[in-house]
C-alpha cells in the first residue's frame, strides 16, 4: 500500500510540474488575447480588454502566438486573421477567417462578409456577404445584425426581430448591450424604455464600451431613465473621450463652454467658457 501511494505521489507531482502541450497552448492563447483580442468579439473572455486595432509593434507577436493557439481555438484563429490583416496580408487573413468561421466564429463571419460586401481582396458578392451577416446575426452577433441592416432586408426590415437577436448577445456582450440599448432608447422595434436602455448602457459601460459610456453620460446629464447627476455625466464623458469617442469630446466641450453667443440670424458666434 505504501509503495502504491508513493508511486501515485510521484506521478501526481510529475504531472503537476511537467509542461504539457495544453498548458503551452493556454499560454499562447493568453498572449494572443493580450495583443489581438477584438473588444466586440462575443468569444472574447471578460478578463481580456481587447484592442480596437492591433498596434504595429504588436503585429509580429500577435501572428506568432495566435498562430500557435489557432488550431485549438477559433477565437485565436479569428485573431490571427486580424493580425494578418493589420500586416496587410489579406489572403492569409481571409484564410484564417474562413477557418474560424467554419468553427463557428461569428466575428470571422462578419469580417468575411465585409470583404465580400466591399470587394476588398475578393470579387464583390453581396449575396455571399448577406449570407455571412445572416449567419452571424442569427447567432446574436451585434455587428452581424447591424451590417445586415446596412445591406437592407433581414433584421433591418423587422426591427422587432433585430431586438430579439440582440437580446441573445446582450446577456454577455457589450456591443449587443449597446445596440439593444439604442433601440430601446429610440423606441425602434418596440416600446421606448429609457430605464431599460440605461441599464443596458450601464452594463456595457462597465466593460469600457465607448459608445455606452457616452450614452451613460447623456442619460445621467439629462436624467433619462434614472437620476440626474452632472458629476457622473462628466465622468462618463471623460472615460468615453479617453477611448476616442468624438461625441463624448464634444459633450465635454459643451460642459466647459455652456453658453453660446449668437448673432441676429441665430448663428453661433462664440461660446462662453468657465
PDB file of C-alpha atoms in Angstrom:
ATOM      1  CA  UNK A   1       0.000   0.000   0.000  1.00  0.00           C
ATOM      2  CA  UNK A   2       2.816   2.425   0.906  1.00  0.00           C
ATOM      3  CA  UNK A   3       4.581   1.632  -2.385  1.00  0.00           C
ATOM      4  CA  UNK A   4       1.409   2.256  -4.358  1.00  0.00           C
ATOM      5  CA  UNK A   5       0.840   5.571  -2.587  1.00  0.00           C
ATOM      6  CA  UNK A   6       4.466   6.575  -3.231  1.00  0.00           C
ATOM      7  CA  UNK A   7       4.154   5.765  -6.933  1.00  0.00           C
ATOM      8  CA  UNK A   8       0.896   7.699  -7.164  1.00  0.00           C
ATOM      9  CA  UNK A   9       2.507  10.692  -5.469  1.00  0.00           C
ATOM     10  CA  UNK A  10       5.411  10.609  -7.928  1.00  0.00           C
ATOM     11  CA  UNK A  11       3.026  10.501 -10.881  1.00  0.00           C
ATOM     12  CA  UNK A  12       0.940  13.347  -9.456  1.00  0.00           C
ATOM     13  CA  UNK A  13       3.919  15.592  -8.730  1.00  0.00           C
ATOM     14  CA  UNK A  14       5.473  14.856 -12.128  1.00  0.00           C
ATOM     15  CA  UNK A  15       2.221  15.725 -13.877  1.00  0.00           C
ATOM     16  CA  UNK A  16       1.971  18.958 -11.911  1.00  0.00           C
ATOM     17  CA  UNK A  17       5.445  20.218 -12.742  1.00  0.00           C
ATOM     18  CA  UNK A  18       5.957  18.829 -16.244  1.00  0.00           C
ATOM     19  CA  UNK A  19       4.901  21.188 -19.043  1.00  0.00           C
ATOM     20  CA  UNK A  20       2.098  19.857 -21.214  1.00  0.00           C
ATOM     21  CA  UNK A  21       1.013  20.836 -24.723  1.00  0.00           C
ATOM     22  CA  UNK A  22      -2.298  22.068 -23.279  1.00  0.00           C
ATOM     23  CA  UNK A  23      -0.552  24.352 -20.797  1.00  0.00           C
ATOM     24  CA  UNK A  24       1.691  25.714 -23.546  1.00  0.00           C
ATOM     25  CA  UNK A  25      -1.354  26.233 -25.755  1.00  0.00           C
ATOM     26  CA  UNK A  26      -3.127  28.134 -22.998  1.00  0.00           C
ATOM     27  CA  UNK A  27      -0.119  30.426 -22.544  1.00  0.00           C
ATOM     28  CA  UNK A  28      -0.099  31.133 -26.285  1.00  0.00           C
ATOM     29  CA  UNK A  29      -3.807  31.941 -26.193  1.00  0.00           C
ATOM     30  CA  UNK A  30      -3.361  34.313 -23.251  1.00  0.00           C
ATOM     31  CA  UNK A  31      -0.663  36.213 -25.142  1.00  0.00           C
ATOM     32  CA  UNK A  32      -2.731  36.139 -28.323  1.00  0.00           C
ATOM     33  CA  UNK A  33      -5.667  37.650 -26.416  1.00  0.00           C
ATOM     34  CA  UNK A  34      -3.455  40.292 -24.868  1.00  0.00           C
ATOM     35  CA  UNK A  35      -2.344  41.810 -28.170  1.00  0.00           C
ATOM     36  CA  UNK A  36      -5.068  40.821 -30.638  1.00  0.00           C
ATOM     37  CA  UNK A  37      -8.434  40.293 -28.909  1.00  0.00           C
ATOM     38  CA  UNK A  38     -11.331  42.161 -30.507  1.00  0.00           C
ATOM     39  CA  UNK A  39     -13.375  44.147 -27.945  1.00  0.00           C
ATOM     40  CA  UNK A  40     -16.562  43.427 -29.950  1.00  0.00           C
ATOM     41  CA  UNK A  41     -15.965  39.688 -30.344  1.00  0.00           C
ATOM     42  CA  UNK A  42     -18.606  37.655 -28.467  1.00  0.00           C
ATOM     43  CA  UNK A  43     -15.953  34.957 -27.971  1.00  0.00           C
ATOM     44  CA  UNK A  44     -13.653  37.357 -26.098  1.00  0.00           C
ATOM     45  CA  UNK A  45     -13.256  36.390 -22.422  1.00  0.00           C
ATOM     46  CA  UNK A  46     -14.405  39.003 -19.925  1.00  0.00           C
ATOM     47  CA  UNK A  47     -10.908  39.439 -18.465  1.00  0.00           C
ATOM     48  CA  UNK A  48      -9.371  40.300 -21.846  1.00  0.00           C
ATOM     49  CA  UNK A  49      -9.533  44.043 -22.536  1.00  0.00           C
ATOM     50  CA  UNK A  50      -9.139  43.768 -26.289  1.00  0.00           C
ATOM     51  CA  UNK A  51      -7.749  46.304 -28.763  1.00  0.00           C
ATOM     52  CA  UNK A  52      -9.745  48.087 -31.488  1.00  0.00           C
ATOM     53  CA  UNK A  53      -6.674  47.896 -33.739  1.00  0.00           C
ATOM     54  CA  UNK A  54      -3.559  45.792 -33.347  1.00  0.00           C
ATOM     55  CA  UNK A  55      -0.581  48.081 -32.801  1.00  0.00           C
ATOM     56  CA  UNK A  56       2.204  47.972 -35.380  1.00  0.00           C
ATOM     57  CA  UNK A  57       4.697  46.937 -32.708  1.00  0.00           C
ATOM     58  CA  UNK A  58       2.450  44.024 -31.661  1.00  0.00           C
ATOM     59  CA  UNK A  59       1.739  42.520 -35.089  1.00  0.00           C
ATOM     60  CA  UNK A  60       4.646  40.051 -35.112  1.00  0.00           C
ATOM     61  CA  UNK A  61       3.839  38.951 -31.557  1.00  0.00           C
ATOM     62  CA  UNK A  62       0.164  38.530 -32.433  1.00  0.00           C
ATOM     63  CA  UNK A  63       0.928  36.421 -35.503  1.00  0.00           C
ATOM     64  CA  UNK A  64       3.329  34.200 -33.561  1.00  0.00           C
ATOM     65  CA  UNK A  65       1.172  33.430 -30.548  1.00  0.00           C
ATOM     66  CA  UNK A  66      -2.196  33.440 -32.286  1.00  0.00           C
ATOM     67  CA  UNK A  67      -0.849  31.017 -34.891  1.00  0.00           C
ATOM     68  CA  UNK A  68       0.402  28.735 -32.111  1.00  0.00           C
ATOM     69  CA  UNK A  69      -3.021  28.799 -30.429  1.00  0.00           C
ATOM     70  CA  UNK A  70      -5.178  28.753 -33.548  1.00  0.00           C
ATOM     71  CA  UNK A  71      -5.519  25.000 -34.027  1.00  0.00           C
ATOM     72  CA  UNK A  72      -7.216  24.598 -30.649  1.00  0.00           C
ATOM     73  CA  UNK A  73      -9.143  27.894 -30.506  1.00  0.00           C
ATOM     74  CA  UNK A  74     -11.484  29.504 -33.015  1.00  0.00           C
ATOM     75  CA  UNK A  75     -11.002  32.802 -31.184  1.00  0.00           C
ATOM     76  CA  UNK A  76      -7.244  32.611 -31.748  1.00  0.00           C
ATOM     77  CA  UNK A  77      -7.841  31.736 -35.410  1.00  0.00           C
ATOM     78  CA  UNK A  78     -10.049  34.818 -35.790  1.00  0.00           C
ATOM     79  CA  UNK A  79      -7.451  36.946 -34.013  1.00  0.00           C
ATOM     80  CA  UNK A  80      -4.742  35.529 -36.259  1.00  0.00           C
ATOM     81  CA  UNK A  81      -6.790  36.842 -39.168  1.00  0.00           C
ATOM     82  CA  UNK A  82      -6.878  40.260 -37.502  1.00  0.00           C
ATOM     83  CA  UNK A  83      -3.094  40.185 -37.130  1.00  0.00           C
ATOM     84  CA  UNK A  84      -2.592  39.240 -40.776  1.00  0.00           C
ATOM     85  CA  UNK A  85      -4.997  41.996 -41.861  1.00  0.00           C
ATOM     86  CA  UNK A  86      -3.086  44.518 -39.743  1.00  0.00           C
ATOM     87  CA  UNK A  87       0.072  43.356 -41.529  1.00  0.00           C
ATOM     88  CA  UNK A  88      -1.602  43.849 -44.936  1.00  0.00           C
ATOM     89  CA  UNK A  89      -1.569  40.096 -45.593  1.00  0.00           C
ATOM     90  CA  UNK A  90      -5.171  39.913 -46.799  1.00  0.00           C
ATOM     91  CA  UNK A  91      -5.061  36.437 -48.403  1.00  0.00           C
ATOM     92  CA  UNK A  92      -3.696  34.978 -45.151  1.00  0.00           C
ATOM     93  CA  UNK A  93      -6.287  36.923 -43.150  1.00  0.00           C
ATOM     94  CA  UNK A  94      -9.116  35.569 -45.305  1.00  0.00           C
ATOM     95  CA  UNK A  95      -7.840  32.019 -44.955  1.00  0.00           C
ATOM     96  CA  UNK A  96      -7.722  32.343 -41.170  1.00  0.00           C
ATOM     97  CA  UNK A  97     -11.193  33.902 -41.027  1.00  0.00           C
ATOM     98  CA  UNK A  98     -12.643  31.137 -43.200  1.00  0.00           C
ATOM     99  CA  UNK A  99     -11.262  28.515 -40.837  1.00  0.00           C
ATOM    100  CA  UNK A 100     -12.544  30.426 -37.808  1.00  0.00           C
ATOM    101  CA  UNK A 101     -15.972  30.878 -39.409  1.00  0.00           C
ATOM    102  CA  UNK A 102     -16.133  27.146 -40.164  1.00  0.00           C
ATOM    103  CA  UNK A 103     -15.584  26.582 -36.443  1.00  0.00           C
ATOM    104  CA  UNK A 104     -18.435  28.955 -35.566  1.00  0.00           C
ATOM    105  CA  UNK A 105     -16.696  32.314 -35.023  1.00  0.00           C
ATOM    106  CA  UNK A 106     -19.378  34.903 -35.737  1.00  0.00           C
ATOM    107  CA  UNK A 107     -16.800  37.709 -35.762  1.00  0.00           C
ATOM    108  CA  UNK A 108     -14.924  35.922 -38.533  1.00  0.00           C
ATOM    109  CA  UNK A 109     -18.204  35.618 -40.455  1.00  0.00           C
ATOM    110  CA  UNK A 110     -18.679  39.368 -40.155  1.00  0.00           C
ATOM    111  CA  UNK A 111     -15.150  40.151 -41.353  1.00  0.00           C
ATOM    112  CA  UNK A 112     -15.566  37.882 -44.366  1.00  0.00           C
ATOM    113  CA  UNK A 113     -18.932  39.468 -45.045  1.00  0.00           C
ATOM    114  CA  UNK A 114     -17.342  42.917 -45.038  1.00  0.00           C
ATOM    115  CA  UNK A 115     -14.736  41.761 -47.569  1.00  0.00           C
ATOM    116  CA  UNK A 116     -17.382  40.299 -49.871  1.00  0.00           C
ATOM    117  CA  UNK A 117     -19.626  43.323 -49.398  1.00  0.00           C
ATOM    118  CA  UNK A 118     -16.885  45.801 -50.292  1.00  0.00           C
ATOM    119  CA  UNK A 119     -14.941  43.692 -52.778  1.00  0.00           C
ATOM    120  CA  UNK A 120     -11.721  44.027 -50.780  1.00  0.00           C
ATOM    121  CA  UNK A 121      -9.317  41.274 -51.817  1.00  0.00           C
ATOM    122  CA  UNK A 122     -12.123  39.244 -53.391  1.00  0.00           C
ATOM    123  CA  UNK A 123     -14.775  39.649 -56.083  1.00  0.00           C
ATOM    124  CA  UNK A 124     -17.673  41.704 -54.710  1.00  0.00           C
ATOM    125  CA  UNK A 125     -20.542  39.385 -53.840  1.00  0.00           C
ATOM    126  CA  UNK A 126     -23.430  40.969 -51.961  1.00  0.00           C
ATOM    127  CA  UNK A 127     -25.318  37.674 -51.767  1.00  0.00           C
ATOM    128  CA  UNK A 128     -22.379  35.987 -50.048  1.00  0.00           C
ATOM    129  CA  UNK A 129     -21.961  38.980 -47.722  1.00  0.00           C
ATOM    130  CA  UNK A 130     -25.637  38.818 -46.792  1.00  0.00           C
ATOM    131  CA  UNK A 131     -25.396  35.087 -46.108  1.00  0.00           C
ATOM    132  CA  UNK A 132     -22.443  35.592 -43.766  1.00  0.00           C
ATOM    133  CA  UNK A 133     -24.080  38.502 -41.954  1.00  0.00           C
ATOM    134  CA  UNK A 134     -27.276  36.468 -41.546  1.00  0.00           C
ATOM    135  CA  UNK A 135     -25.353  33.570 -40.004  1.00  0.00           C
ATOM    136  CA  UNK A 136     -23.653  35.931 -37.570  1.00  0.00           C
ATOM    137  CA  UNK A 137     -26.923  37.750 -36.814  1.00  0.00           C
ATOM    138  CA  UNK A 138     -28.781  34.519 -36.112  1.00  0.00           C
ATOM    139  CA  UNK A 139     -26.112  33.735 -33.523  1.00  0.00           C
ATOM    140  CA  UNK A 140     -26.658  37.138 -31.905  1.00  0.00           C
ATOM    141  CA  UNK A 141     -23.545  38.933 -33.163  1.00  0.00           C
ATOM    142  CA  UNK A 142     -24.386  42.660 -32.994  1.00  0.00           C
ATOM    143  CA  UNK A 143     -22.127  43.594 -35.898  1.00  0.00           C
ATOM    144  CA  UNK A 144     -23.761  40.885 -37.975  1.00  0.00           C
ATOM    145  CA  UNK A 145     -27.155  42.413 -37.208  1.00  0.00           C
ATOM    146  CA  UNK A 146     -26.112  45.996 -37.955  1.00  0.00           C
ATOM    147  CA  UNK A 147     -24.289  45.047 -41.168  1.00  0.00           C
ATOM    148  CA  UNK A 148     -27.254  43.008 -42.316  1.00  0.00           C
ATOM    149  CA  UNK A 149     -29.396  46.075 -41.724  1.00  0.00           C
ATOM    150  CA  UNK A 150     -26.977  48.166 -43.801  1.00  0.00           C
ATOM    151  CA  UNK A 151     -27.489  45.806 -46.747  1.00  0.00           C
ATOM    152  CA  UNK A 152     -31.258  46.093 -46.403  1.00  0.00           C
ATOM    153  CA  UNK A 153     -33.708  43.350 -45.569  1.00  0.00           C
ATOM    154  CA  UNK A 154     -33.372  40.814 -42.795  1.00  0.00           C
ATOM    155  CA  UNK A 155     -33.113  42.472 -39.411  1.00  0.00           C
ATOM    156  CA  UNK A 156     -33.462  45.966 -40.880  1.00  0.00           C
ATOM    157  CA  UNK A 157     -36.933  45.247 -42.270  1.00  0.00           C
ATOM    158  CA  UNK A 158     -38.009  43.718 -38.962  1.00  0.00           C
ATOM    159  CA  UNK A 159     -36.705  45.819 -36.047  1.00  0.00           C
ATOM    160  CA  UNK A 160     -38.579  43.618 -33.589  1.00  0.00           C
ATOM    161  CA  UNK A 161     -36.585  40.655 -34.879  1.00  0.00           C
ATOM    162  CA  UNK A 162     -33.414  42.701 -34.545  1.00  0.00           C
ATOM    163  CA  UNK A 163     -34.281  43.305 -30.889  1.00  0.00           C
ATOM    164  CA  UNK A 164     -34.790  39.593 -30.410  1.00  0.00           C
ATOM    165  CA  UNK A 165     -31.439  38.751 -31.977  1.00  0.00           C
ATOM    166  CA  UNK A 166     -29.621  41.410 -29.984  1.00  0.00           C
ATOM    167  CA  UNK A 167     -31.186  40.165 -26.757  1.00  0.00           C
ATOM    168  CA  UNK A 168     -29.302  36.887 -27.153  1.00  0.00           C
ATOM    169  CA  UNK A 169     -25.951  38.607 -27.376  1.00  0.00           C
ATOM    170  CA  UNK A 170     -26.806  41.218 -24.756  1.00  0.00           C
ATOM    171  CA  UNK A 171     -26.581  38.630 -21.998  1.00  0.00           C
ATOM    172  CA  UNK A 172     -22.794  38.879 -22.115  1.00  0.00           C
ATOM    173  CA  UNK A 173     -21.636  41.096 -24.999  1.00  0.00           C
ATOM    174  CA  UNK A 174     -21.047  44.848 -24.559  1.00  0.00           C
ATOM    175  CA  UNK A 175     -21.685  45.732 -28.192  1.00  0.00           C
ATOM    176  CA  UNK A 176     -25.004  43.897 -28.177  1.00  0.00           C
ATOM    177  CA  UNK A 177     -25.955  45.646 -24.930  1.00  0.00           C
ATOM    178  CA  UNK A 178     -25.149  48.997 -26.512  1.00  0.00           C
ATOM    179  CA  UNK A 179     -27.026  48.286 -29.759  1.00  0.00           C
ATOM    180  CA  UNK A 180     -30.086  46.982 -27.923  1.00  0.00           C
ATOM    181  CA  UNK A 181     -29.949  49.967 -25.586  1.00  0.00           C
ATOM    182  CA  UNK A 182     -30.034  52.297 -28.586  1.00  0.00           C
ATOM    183  CA  UNK A 183     -33.118  50.539 -29.953  1.00  0.00           C
ATOM    184  CA  UNK A 184     -34.879  50.807 -26.598  1.00  0.00           C
ATOM    185  CA  UNK A 185     -33.892  54.462 -26.201  1.00  0.00           C
ATOM    186  CA  UNK A 186     -35.261  55.323 -29.638  1.00  0.00           C
ATOM    187  CA  UNK A 187     -38.302  53.054 -29.471  1.00  0.00           C
ATOM    188  CA  UNK A 188     -37.092  51.200 -32.553  1.00  0.00           C
ATOM    189  CA  UNK A 189     -38.675  47.767 -32.938  1.00  0.00           C
ATOM    190  CA  UNK A 190     -40.900  48.079 -29.885  1.00  0.00           C
ATOM    191  CA  UNK A 191     -41.764  50.173 -26.865  1.00  0.00           C
ATOM    192  CA  UNK A 192     -39.432  53.009 -25.885  1.00  0.00           C
ATOM    193  CA  UNK A 193     -37.944  52.267 -22.481  1.00  0.00           C
ATOM    194  CA  UNK A 194     -35.348  54.699 -21.123  1.00  0.00           C
ATOM    195  CA  UNK A 195     -34.876  52.807 -17.867  1.00  0.00           C
ATOM    196  CA  UNK A 196     -34.116  49.533 -19.641  1.00  0.00           C
ATOM    197  CA  UNK A 197     -31.877  51.331 -22.142  1.00  0.00           C
ATOM    198  CA  UNK A 198     -29.941  52.974 -19.318  1.00  0.00           C
ATOM    199  CA  UNK A 199     -29.473  49.623 -17.576  1.00  0.00           C
ATOM    200  CA  UNK A 200     -28.015  48.158 -20.781  1.00  0.00           C
ATOM    201  CA  UNK A 201     -25.742  51.157 -21.338  1.00  0.00           C
ATOM    202  CA  UNK A 202     -24.537  50.817 -17.755  1.00  0.00           C
ATOM    203  CA  UNK A 203     -23.637  47.154 -18.288  1.00  0.00           C
ATOM    204  CA  UNK A 204     -21.731  47.956 -21.473  1.00  0.00           C
ATOM    205  CA  UNK A 205     -20.070  50.995 -19.884  1.00  0.00           C
ATOM    206  CA  UNK A 206     -18.759  48.748 -17.118  1.00  0.00           C
ATOM    207  CA  UNK A 207     -16.897  46.913 -19.901  1.00  0.00           C
ATOM    208  CA  UNK A 208     -15.474  50.201 -21.222  1.00  0.00           C
ATOM    209  CA  UNK A 209     -17.621  50.366 -24.346  1.00  0.00           C
ATOM    210  CA  UNK A 210     -17.000  53.935 -25.638  1.00  0.00           C
ATOM    211  CA  UNK A 211     -20.467  54.468 -27.099  1.00  0.00           C
ATOM    212  CA  UNK A 212     -22.185  53.166 -23.976  1.00  0.00           C
ATOM    213  CA  UNK A 213     -20.042  55.416 -21.780  1.00  0.00           C
ATOM    214  CA  UNK A 214     -21.068  58.408 -23.890  1.00  0.00           C
ATOM    215  CA  UNK A 215     -24.753  57.430 -23.686  1.00  0.00           C
ATOM    216  CA  UNK A 216     -24.497  56.970 -19.913  1.00  0.00           C
ATOM    217  CA  UNK A 217     -23.069  60.480 -19.749  1.00  0.00           C
ATOM    218  CA  UNK A 218     -26.014  61.852 -21.728  1.00  0.00           C
ATOM    219  CA  UNK A 219     -28.590  59.917 -19.732  1.00  0.00           C
ATOM    220  CA  UNK A 220     -27.051  60.999 -16.428  1.00  0.00           C
ATOM    221  CA  UNK A 221     -26.841  64.601 -17.604  1.00  0.00           C
ATOM    222  CA  UNK A 222     -30.491  64.646 -18.715  1.00  0.00           C
ATOM    223  CA  UNK A 223     -31.883  62.375 -16.007  1.00  0.00           C
ATOM    224  CA  UNK A 224     -33.200  59.928 -18.584  1.00  0.00           C
ATOM    225  CA  UNK A 225     -34.169  56.522 -17.245  1.00  0.00           C
ATOM    226  CA  UNK A 226     -32.773  57.318 -13.801  1.00  0.00           C
ATOM    227  CA  UNK A 227     -31.371  60.044 -11.561  1.00  0.00           C
ATOM    228  CA  UNK A 228     -29.856  63.226 -12.922  1.00  0.00           C
ATOM    229  CA  UNK A 229     -26.184  63.512 -11.924  1.00  0.00           C
ATOM    230  CA  UNK A 230     -23.958  66.132 -13.508  1.00  0.00           C
ATOM    231  CA  UNK A 231     -20.748  64.858 -11.918  1.00  0.00           C
ATOM    232  CA  UNK A 232     -21.403  61.279 -13.006  1.00  0.00           C
ATOM    233  CA  UNK A 233     -22.204  62.536 -16.508  1.00  0.00           C
ATOM    234  CA  UNK A 234     -18.863  64.333 -16.713  1.00  0.00           C
ATOM    235  CA  UNK A 235     -17.004  61.234 -15.533  1.00  0.00           C
ATOM    236  CA  UNK A 236     -18.701  59.048 -18.128  1.00  0.00           C
ATOM    237  CA  UNK A 237     -17.903  61.564 -20.871  1.00  0.00           C
ATOM    238  CA  UNK A 238     -14.279  61.716 -19.777  1.00  0.00           C
ATOM    239  CA  UNK A 239     -13.933  57.930 -19.862  1.00  0.00           C
ATOM    240  CA  UNK A 240     -15.526  57.770 -23.307  1.00  0.00           C
ATOM    241  CA  UNK A 241     -13.399  60.622 -24.623  1.00  0.00           C
ATOM    242  CA  UNK A 242     -10.254  58.890 -23.373  1.00  0.00           C
ATOM    243  CA  UNK A 243     -11.255  55.942 -25.548  1.00  0.00           C
ATOM    244  CA  UNK A 244     -11.608  58.206 -28.571  1.00  0.00           C
ATOM    245  CA  UNK A 245     -15.370  58.813 -28.666  1.00  0.00           C
ATOM    246  CA  UNK A 246     -15.911  62.062 -30.593  1.00  0.00           C
ATOM    247  CA  UNK A 247     -19.428  62.684 -29.288  1.00  0.00           C
ATOM    248  CA  UNK A 248     -18.113  62.499 -25.732  1.00  0.00           C
ATOM    249  CA  UNK A 249     -15.373  65.003 -26.556  1.00  0.00           C
ATOM    250  CA  UNK A 250     -17.990  67.411 -27.907  1.00  0.00           C
ATOM    251  CA  UNK A 251     -20.152  66.883 -24.828  1.00  0.00           C
ATOM    252  CA  UNK A 252     -17.224  67.754 -22.568  1.00  0.00           C
ATOM    253  CA  UNK A 253     -16.602  70.914 -24.579  1.00  0.00           C
ATOM    254  CA  UNK A 254     -20.254  71.880 -24.190  1.00  0.00           C
ATOM    255  CA  UNK A 255     -19.960  71.364 -20.447  1.00  0.00           C
ATOM    256  CA  UNK A 256     -16.872  73.580 -20.377  1.00  0.00           C
ATOM    257  CA  UNK A 257     -18.430  76.239 -22.593  1.00  0.00           C
ATOM    258  CA  UNK A 258     -22.174  76.009 -21.940  1.00  0.00           C
ATOM    259  CA  UNK A 259     -23.304  79.452 -23.101  1.00  0.00           C
ATOM    260  CA  UNK A 260     -23.498  80.172 -26.828  1.00  0.00           C
ATOM    261  CA  UNK A 261     -23.370  83.727 -28.164  1.00  0.00           C
ATOM    262  CA  UNK A 262     -25.399  84.034 -31.357  1.00  0.00           C
ATOM    263  CA  UNK A 263     -25.795  86.711 -33.990  1.00  0.00           C
ATOM    264  CA  UNK A 264     -29.167  88.109 -35.089  1.00  0.00           C
ATOM    265  CA  UNK A 265     -29.543  85.283 -37.573  1.00  0.00           C
ATOM    266  CA  UNK A 266     -29.183  82.691 -34.843  1.00  0.00           C
ATOM    267  CA  UNK A 267     -25.704  81.559 -35.846  1.00  0.00           C
ATOM    268  CA  UNK A 268     -23.288  80.715 -33.037  1.00  0.00           C
ATOM    269  CA  UNK A 269     -20.508  83.292 -32.906  1.00  0.00           C
ATOM    270  CA  UNK A 270     -18.672  82.012 -29.842  1.00  0.00           C
ATOM    271  CA  UNK A 271     -19.140  80.170 -26.573  1.00  0.00           C
ATOM    272  CA  UNK A 272     -18.529  81.418 -23.080  1.00  0.00           C
ATOM    273  CA  UNK A 273     -16.280  79.048 -21.168  1.00  0.00           C
ATOM    274  CA  UNK A 274     -15.821  78.688 -17.418  1.00  0.00           C
TER     275      UNK A 274
END
